[in-house]
Coordinates of C-alpha atoms in Angstrom, one line a residue:
X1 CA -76.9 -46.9 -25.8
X2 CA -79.2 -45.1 -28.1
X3 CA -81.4 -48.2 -28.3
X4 CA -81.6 -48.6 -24.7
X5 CA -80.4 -51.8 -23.2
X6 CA -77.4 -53.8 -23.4
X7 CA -75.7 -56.2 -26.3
X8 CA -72.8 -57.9 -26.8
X9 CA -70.4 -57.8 -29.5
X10 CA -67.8 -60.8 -30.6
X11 CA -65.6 -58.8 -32.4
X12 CA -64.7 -55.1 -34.0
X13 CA -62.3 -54.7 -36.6
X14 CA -61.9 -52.2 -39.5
X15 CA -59.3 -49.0 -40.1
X16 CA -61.2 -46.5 -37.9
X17 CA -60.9 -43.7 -39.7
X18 CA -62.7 -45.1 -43.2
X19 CA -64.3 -48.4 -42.0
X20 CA -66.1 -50.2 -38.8
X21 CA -66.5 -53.9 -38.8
X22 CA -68.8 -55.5 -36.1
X23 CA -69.3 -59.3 -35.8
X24 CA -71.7 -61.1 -33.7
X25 CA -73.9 -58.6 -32.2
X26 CA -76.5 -59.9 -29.9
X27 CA -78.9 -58.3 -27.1
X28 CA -78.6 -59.5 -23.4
X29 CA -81.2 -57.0 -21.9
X30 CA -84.2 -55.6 -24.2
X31 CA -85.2 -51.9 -23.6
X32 CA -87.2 -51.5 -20.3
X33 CA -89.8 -50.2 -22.5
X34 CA -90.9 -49.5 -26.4
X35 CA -91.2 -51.5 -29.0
X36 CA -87.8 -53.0 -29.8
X37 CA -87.3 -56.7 -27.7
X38 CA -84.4 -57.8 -29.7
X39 CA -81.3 -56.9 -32.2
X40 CA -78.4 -59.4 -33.4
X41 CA -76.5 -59.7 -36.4
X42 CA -74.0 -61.6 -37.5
X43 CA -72.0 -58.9 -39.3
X44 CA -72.0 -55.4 -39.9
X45 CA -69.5 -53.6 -42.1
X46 CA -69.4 -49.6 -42.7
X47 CA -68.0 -47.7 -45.0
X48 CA -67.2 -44.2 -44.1
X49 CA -64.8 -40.5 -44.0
X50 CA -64.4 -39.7 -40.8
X51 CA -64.2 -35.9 -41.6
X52 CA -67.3 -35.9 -43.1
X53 CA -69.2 -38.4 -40.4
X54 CA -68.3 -35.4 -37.7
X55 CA -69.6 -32.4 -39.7
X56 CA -72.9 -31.2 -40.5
X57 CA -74.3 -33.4 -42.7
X58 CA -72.9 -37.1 -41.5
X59 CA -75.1 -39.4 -43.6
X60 CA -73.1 -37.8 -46.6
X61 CA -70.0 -39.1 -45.0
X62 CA -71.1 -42.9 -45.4
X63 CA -70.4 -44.5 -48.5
X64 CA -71.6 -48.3 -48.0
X65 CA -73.7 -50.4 -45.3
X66 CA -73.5 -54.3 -45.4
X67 CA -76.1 -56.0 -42.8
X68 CA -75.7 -59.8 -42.8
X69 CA -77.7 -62.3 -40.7
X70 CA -79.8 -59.4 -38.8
X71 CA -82.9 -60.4 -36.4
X72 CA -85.0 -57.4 -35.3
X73 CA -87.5 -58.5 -32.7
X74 CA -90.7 -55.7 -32.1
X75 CA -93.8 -56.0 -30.0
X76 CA -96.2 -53.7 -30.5
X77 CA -98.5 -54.1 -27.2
X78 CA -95.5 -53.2 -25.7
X79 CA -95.6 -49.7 -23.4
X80 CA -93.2 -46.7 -25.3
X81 CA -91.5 -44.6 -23.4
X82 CA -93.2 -41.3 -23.0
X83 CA -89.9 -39.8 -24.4
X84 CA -90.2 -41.0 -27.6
X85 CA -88.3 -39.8 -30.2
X86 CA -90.3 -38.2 -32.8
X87 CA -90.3 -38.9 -36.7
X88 CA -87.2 -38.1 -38.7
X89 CA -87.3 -35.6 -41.4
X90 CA -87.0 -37.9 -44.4
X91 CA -85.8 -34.8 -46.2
X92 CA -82.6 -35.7 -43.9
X93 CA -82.0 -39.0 -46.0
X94 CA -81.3 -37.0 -49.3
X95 CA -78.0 -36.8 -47.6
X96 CA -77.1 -40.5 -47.8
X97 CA -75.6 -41.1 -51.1
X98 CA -73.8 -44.4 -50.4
X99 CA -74.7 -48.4 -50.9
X100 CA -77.0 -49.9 -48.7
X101 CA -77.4 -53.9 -49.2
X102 CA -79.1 -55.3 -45.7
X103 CA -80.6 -59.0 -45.0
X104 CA -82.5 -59.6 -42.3
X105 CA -85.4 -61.1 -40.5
X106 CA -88.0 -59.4 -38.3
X107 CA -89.8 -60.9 -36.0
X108 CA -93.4 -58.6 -34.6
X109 CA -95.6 -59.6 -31.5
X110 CA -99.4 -58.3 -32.3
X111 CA -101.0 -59.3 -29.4
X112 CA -103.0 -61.5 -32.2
X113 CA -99.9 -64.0 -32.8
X114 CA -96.4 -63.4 -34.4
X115 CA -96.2 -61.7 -37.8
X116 CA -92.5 -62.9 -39.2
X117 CA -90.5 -61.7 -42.5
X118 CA -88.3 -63.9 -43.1
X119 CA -85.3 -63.1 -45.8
X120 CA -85.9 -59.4 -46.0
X121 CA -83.4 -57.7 -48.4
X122 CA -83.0 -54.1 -48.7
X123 CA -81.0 -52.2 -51.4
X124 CA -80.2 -48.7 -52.2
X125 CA -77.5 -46.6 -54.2
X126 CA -76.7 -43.9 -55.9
X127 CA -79.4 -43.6 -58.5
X128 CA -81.2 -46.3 -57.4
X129 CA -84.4 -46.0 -55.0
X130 CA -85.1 -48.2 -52.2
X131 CA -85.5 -52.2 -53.4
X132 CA -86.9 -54.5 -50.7
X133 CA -88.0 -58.2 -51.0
X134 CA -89.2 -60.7 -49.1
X135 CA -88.5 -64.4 -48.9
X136 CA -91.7 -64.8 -46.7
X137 CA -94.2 -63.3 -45.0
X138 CA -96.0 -65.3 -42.3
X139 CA -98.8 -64.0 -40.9
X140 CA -100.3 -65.0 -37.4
X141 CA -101.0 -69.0 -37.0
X142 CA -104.5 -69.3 -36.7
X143 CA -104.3 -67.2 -40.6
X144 CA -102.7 -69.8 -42.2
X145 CA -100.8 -67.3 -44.8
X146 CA -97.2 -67.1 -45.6
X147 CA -95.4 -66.5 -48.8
X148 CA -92.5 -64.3 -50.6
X149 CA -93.1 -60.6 -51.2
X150 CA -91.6 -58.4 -52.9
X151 CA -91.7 -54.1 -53.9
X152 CA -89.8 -50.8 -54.3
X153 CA -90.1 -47.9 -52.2
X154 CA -89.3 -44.5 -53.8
X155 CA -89.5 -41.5 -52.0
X156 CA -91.4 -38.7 -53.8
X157 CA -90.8 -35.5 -52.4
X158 CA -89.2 -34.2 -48.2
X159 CA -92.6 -35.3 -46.7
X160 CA -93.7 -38.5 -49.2
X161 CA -92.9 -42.3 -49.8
X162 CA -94.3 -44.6 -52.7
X163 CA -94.7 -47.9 -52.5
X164 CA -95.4 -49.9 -55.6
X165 CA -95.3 -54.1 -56.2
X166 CA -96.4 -56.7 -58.6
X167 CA -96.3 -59.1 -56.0
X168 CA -99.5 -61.0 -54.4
X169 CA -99.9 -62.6 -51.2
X170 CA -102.3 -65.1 -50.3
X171 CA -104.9 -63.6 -53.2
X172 CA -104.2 -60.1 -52.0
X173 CA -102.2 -57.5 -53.9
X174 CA -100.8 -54.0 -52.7
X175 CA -100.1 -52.6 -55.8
X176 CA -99.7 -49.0 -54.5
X177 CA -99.2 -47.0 -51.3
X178 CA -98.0 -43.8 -50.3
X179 CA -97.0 -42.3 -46.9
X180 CA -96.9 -39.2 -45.6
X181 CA -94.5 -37.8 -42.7
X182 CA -97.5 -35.9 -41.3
X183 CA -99.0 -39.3 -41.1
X184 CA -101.6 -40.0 -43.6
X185 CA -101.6 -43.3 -45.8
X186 CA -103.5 -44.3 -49.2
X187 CA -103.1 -47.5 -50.4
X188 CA -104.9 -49.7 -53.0
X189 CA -105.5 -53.1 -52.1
X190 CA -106.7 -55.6 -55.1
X191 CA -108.3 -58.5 -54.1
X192 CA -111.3 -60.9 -55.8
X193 CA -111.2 -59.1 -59.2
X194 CA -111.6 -55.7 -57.5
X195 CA -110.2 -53.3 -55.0
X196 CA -110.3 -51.5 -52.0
X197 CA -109.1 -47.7 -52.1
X198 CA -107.4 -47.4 -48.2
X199 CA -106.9 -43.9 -46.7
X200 CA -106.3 -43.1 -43.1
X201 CA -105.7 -39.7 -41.4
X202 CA -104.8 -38.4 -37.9
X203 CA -109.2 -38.7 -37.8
X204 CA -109.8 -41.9 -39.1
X205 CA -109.6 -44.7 -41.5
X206 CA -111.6 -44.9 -44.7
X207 CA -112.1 -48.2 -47.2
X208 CA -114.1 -47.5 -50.4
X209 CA -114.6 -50.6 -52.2
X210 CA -114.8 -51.6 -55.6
X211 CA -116.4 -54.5 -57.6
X212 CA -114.9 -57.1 -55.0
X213 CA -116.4 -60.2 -56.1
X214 CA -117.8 -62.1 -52.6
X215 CA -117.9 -65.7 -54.7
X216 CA -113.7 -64.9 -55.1
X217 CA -112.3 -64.1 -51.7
X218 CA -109.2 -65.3 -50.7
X219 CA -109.2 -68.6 -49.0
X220 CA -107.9 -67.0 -45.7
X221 CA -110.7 -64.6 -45.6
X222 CA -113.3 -68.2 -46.5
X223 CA -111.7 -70.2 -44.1
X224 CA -111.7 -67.4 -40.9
X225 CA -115.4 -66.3 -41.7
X226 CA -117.3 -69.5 -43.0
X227 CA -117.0 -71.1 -39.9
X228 CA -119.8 -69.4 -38.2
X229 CA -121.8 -67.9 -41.8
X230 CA -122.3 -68.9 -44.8
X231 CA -120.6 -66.7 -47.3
X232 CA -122.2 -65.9 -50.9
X233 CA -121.1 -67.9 -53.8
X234 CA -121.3 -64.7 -55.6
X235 CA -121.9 -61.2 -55.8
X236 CA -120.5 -57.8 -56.6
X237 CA -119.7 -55.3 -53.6
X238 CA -119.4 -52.1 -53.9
X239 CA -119.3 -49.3 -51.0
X240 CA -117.7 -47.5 -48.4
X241 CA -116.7 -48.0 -44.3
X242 CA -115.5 -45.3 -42.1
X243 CA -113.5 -46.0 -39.1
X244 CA -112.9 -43.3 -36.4
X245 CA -109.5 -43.6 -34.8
X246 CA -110.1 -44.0 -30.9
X247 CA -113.6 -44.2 -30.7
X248 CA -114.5 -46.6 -27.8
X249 CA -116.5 -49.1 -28.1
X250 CA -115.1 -49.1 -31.7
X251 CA -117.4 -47.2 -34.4
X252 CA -118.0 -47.4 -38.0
X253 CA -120.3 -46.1 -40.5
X254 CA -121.1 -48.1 -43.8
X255 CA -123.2 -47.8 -46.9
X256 CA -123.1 -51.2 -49.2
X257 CA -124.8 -52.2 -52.4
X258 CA -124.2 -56.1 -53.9
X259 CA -125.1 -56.8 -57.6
X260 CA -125.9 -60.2 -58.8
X261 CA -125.7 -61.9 -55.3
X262 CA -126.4 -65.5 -55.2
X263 CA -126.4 -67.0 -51.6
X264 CA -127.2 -70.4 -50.2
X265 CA -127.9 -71.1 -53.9
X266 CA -130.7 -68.6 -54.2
X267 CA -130.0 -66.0 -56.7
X268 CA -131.3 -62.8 -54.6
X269 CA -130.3 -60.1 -57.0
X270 CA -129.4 -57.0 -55.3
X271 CA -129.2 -55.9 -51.5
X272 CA -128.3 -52.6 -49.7
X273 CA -127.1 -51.9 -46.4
X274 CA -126.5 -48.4 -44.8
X275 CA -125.7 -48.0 -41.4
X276 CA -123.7 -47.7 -38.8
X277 CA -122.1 -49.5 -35.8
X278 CA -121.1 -49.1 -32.1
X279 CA -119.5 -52.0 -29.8
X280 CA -122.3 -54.8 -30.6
X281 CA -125.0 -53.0 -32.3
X282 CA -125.3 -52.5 -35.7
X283 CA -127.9 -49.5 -36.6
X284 CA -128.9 -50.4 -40.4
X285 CA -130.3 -46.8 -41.4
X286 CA -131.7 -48.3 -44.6
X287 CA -131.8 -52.1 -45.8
X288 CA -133.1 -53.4 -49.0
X289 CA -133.2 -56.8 -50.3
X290 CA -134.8 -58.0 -53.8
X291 CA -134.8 -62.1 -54.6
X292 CA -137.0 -64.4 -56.1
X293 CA -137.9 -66.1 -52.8
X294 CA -136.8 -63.6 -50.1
X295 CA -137.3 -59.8 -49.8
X296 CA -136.3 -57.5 -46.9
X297 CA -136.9 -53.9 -46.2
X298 CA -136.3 -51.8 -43.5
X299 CA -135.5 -48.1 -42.0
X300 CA -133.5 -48.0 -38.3
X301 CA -133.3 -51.4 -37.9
X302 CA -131.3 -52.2 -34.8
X303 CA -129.5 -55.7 -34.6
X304 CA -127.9 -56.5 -31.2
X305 CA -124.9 -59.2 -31.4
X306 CA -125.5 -59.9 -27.9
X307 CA -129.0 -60.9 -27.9
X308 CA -129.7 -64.7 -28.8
X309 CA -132.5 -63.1 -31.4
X310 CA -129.8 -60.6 -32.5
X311 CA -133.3 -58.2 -33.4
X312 CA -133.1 -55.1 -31.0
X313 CA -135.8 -53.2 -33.1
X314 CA -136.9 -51.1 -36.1
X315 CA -138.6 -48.1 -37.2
X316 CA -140.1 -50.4 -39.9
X317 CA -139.5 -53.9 -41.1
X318 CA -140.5 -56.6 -43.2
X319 CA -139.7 -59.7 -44.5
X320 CA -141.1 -62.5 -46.6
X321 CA -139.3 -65.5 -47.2
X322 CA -141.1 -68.3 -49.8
X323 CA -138.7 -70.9 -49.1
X324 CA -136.9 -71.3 -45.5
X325 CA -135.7 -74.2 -46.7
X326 CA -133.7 -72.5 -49.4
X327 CA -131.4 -71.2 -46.6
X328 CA -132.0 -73.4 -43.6
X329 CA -132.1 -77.1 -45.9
X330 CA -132.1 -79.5 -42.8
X331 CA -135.8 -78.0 -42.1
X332 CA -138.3 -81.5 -42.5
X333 CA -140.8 -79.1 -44.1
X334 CA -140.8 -76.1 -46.0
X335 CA -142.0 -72.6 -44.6
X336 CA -142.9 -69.3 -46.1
X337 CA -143.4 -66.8 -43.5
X338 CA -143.9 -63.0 -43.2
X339 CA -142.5 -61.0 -40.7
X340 CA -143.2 -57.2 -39.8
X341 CA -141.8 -55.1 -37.0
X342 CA -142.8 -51.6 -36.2
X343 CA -141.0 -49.2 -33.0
X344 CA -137.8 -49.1 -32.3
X345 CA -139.1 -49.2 -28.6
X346 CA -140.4 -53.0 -29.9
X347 CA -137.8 -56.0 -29.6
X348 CA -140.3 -58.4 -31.6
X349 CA -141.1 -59.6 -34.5
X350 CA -144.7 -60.3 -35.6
X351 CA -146.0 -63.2 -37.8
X352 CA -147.9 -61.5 -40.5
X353 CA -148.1 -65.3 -42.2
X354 CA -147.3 -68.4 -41.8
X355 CA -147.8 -71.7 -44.2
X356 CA -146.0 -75.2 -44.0
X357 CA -145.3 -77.2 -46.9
X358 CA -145.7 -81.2 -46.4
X359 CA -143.1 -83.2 -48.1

């Protein structure tokens, strides 16, 4: 009743007064609202002192939980009930000093596609922190990524829970996170020889990135982007992105600097991009570029994803390219060109020079 809805149960055996067997648990009627569409298990066995389940402290009163077979079904674009209860103490959990050995799958709507952990076992006992691993993780179709996954959660003081794993996923590893009851989360991410340093706040949510090699990226992440650009076949990011919670269109403020870039085979050297952005305009505050055939530089340059040109204007702007052909190779004839933009009240771009190779 607590979970709203109703379910049906096969069969409920056990002493009563020390133990509560359930078999065949299945919803017929989700809750009207919140996340939770579906719960089923195929048994679930309890362990337990009656006396102690009805005074003060009744998590002390349970010495073992067995889950077998369990399906948990969530949607997350799902309306929550205005009600809703708010976060247990986890200070409350020292309490439980029983067994708790769960299998289960979980199956979560996005609104993107279905995320689905499949074989999810949790253990805990006395002495021993919270184990959980995964059989496999299956992340929405159109990403193409599934695999096992595995960690230990630990929880470090009343308000804080660790998360550590040697396990990787698809190229990624989450070596580290920790999560707060007050709602702030840092986690380190490693992925292409570096990492990204995660924290998010009631405020917003900040990435600081470190020495992720662009010529290493996962294959989801080459496969999802280099259908519309072409990625670097190298280079060596390092920088920062801040994303405010809420902000509408969504906002985000970036600074990034790439070492040793290489792209469309021309080795460029070193680029920087501060900014910031605001639905489908990007405001780059400052951008420098320095390559052997292409240089860029630029204060307030505004680039406008909606326009066909993309250029919305600059404070000041130029660039000289000795080699279009370099990145655009199905040109006939090669072009160097140099273009200059002043006034951010000026959409265009003016040919400063313009000379065509033949052959």
């Amino acid at each position: 009743a607590a979970l709203g809805g109703r379910y049906e149960i096969e069969g409920v055996g056990g002493t009563w007064f020390g133990s509560l067997r359930v078999e065949g648990l299945r919803t017929l009627e989700a809750p009207p609202d919140g996340p939770l569409t579906g719960l089923s298990a195929e048994h679930v066995e309890v362990d337990y002192s009656l006396l102690e389940l009805l005074g003060d402290a009744p998590l002390a009163g349970i010495d073992a939980v067995r889950i077998d077979g369990a399906l948990l079904g969530l949607d997350v674009t799902r309306p929550s009930a205005q009600d809703a209860a708010e976060v247990p103490d986890l200070a409350e959990l020292d309490a439980f000093r029983g067994r708790l050995d769960a299998t289960l799958d979980i199956v979560v709507e996005t609104g993107e596609g279905e995320v689905t952990v499949r074989g999810l076992r949790a253990g805990l006992g006395p002495g021993r922190p919270l184990e959980l691993a995964v059989e496999e993780v299956v992340l929405p179709e159109q990403l193409d990524v599934r695999g096992p996954l595995a960690g230990r959660v630990v929880r470090v003081d009343a308000d804080t829970w660790r998360w550590t794993s040697d396990a990787e996923l698809a190229g990624v590893r989450l070596p580290d996170a920790t999560i707060r009851r007050d709602g702030r989360v840092t986690a380190t991410v490693e992925v292409a020889r570096g990492r990204i340093l995660l924290a998010s706040d009631a405020e917003q949510l900040t990435a600081q990135v470190e020495a992720v090699d662009l010529g290493r990226l996962p294959d989801v992440v080459v496969a999802r982007v280099s259908r519309d650009l072409e990625l670097p076949t190298s280079g060596r990011v390092n920088g920062s992105v801040v994303l405010p919670w809420g902000s509408r269109p969504i906002a985000t403020s970036f600074d990034f600097a790439v070492e040793d870039l290489v792209w469309f085979a021309e080795r460029i050297g070193r680029a920087r991009v501060r900014g910031s952005s605001a639905g489908d305009r990007l405001t780059l505050a400052e951008l420098e570029v320095t390559g052997e055939r292409i240089r860029a530089s630029g204060r307030d340059v505004l680039v406008d994803l909606a326009r066909p040109t993309l250029f919305g204007g600059a404070r000041s702007l130029a660039i000289d390219v000795d080699s279009l052909r370099t990145f655009l190779p199905d040109l006939e004839h090669d072009v160097s060109v140099a273009l200059r933009a002043v006034g951010p009240e000026s959409d265009r771009l003016t040919v400063q020079r313009l000379t065509l190779f033949h052959g």
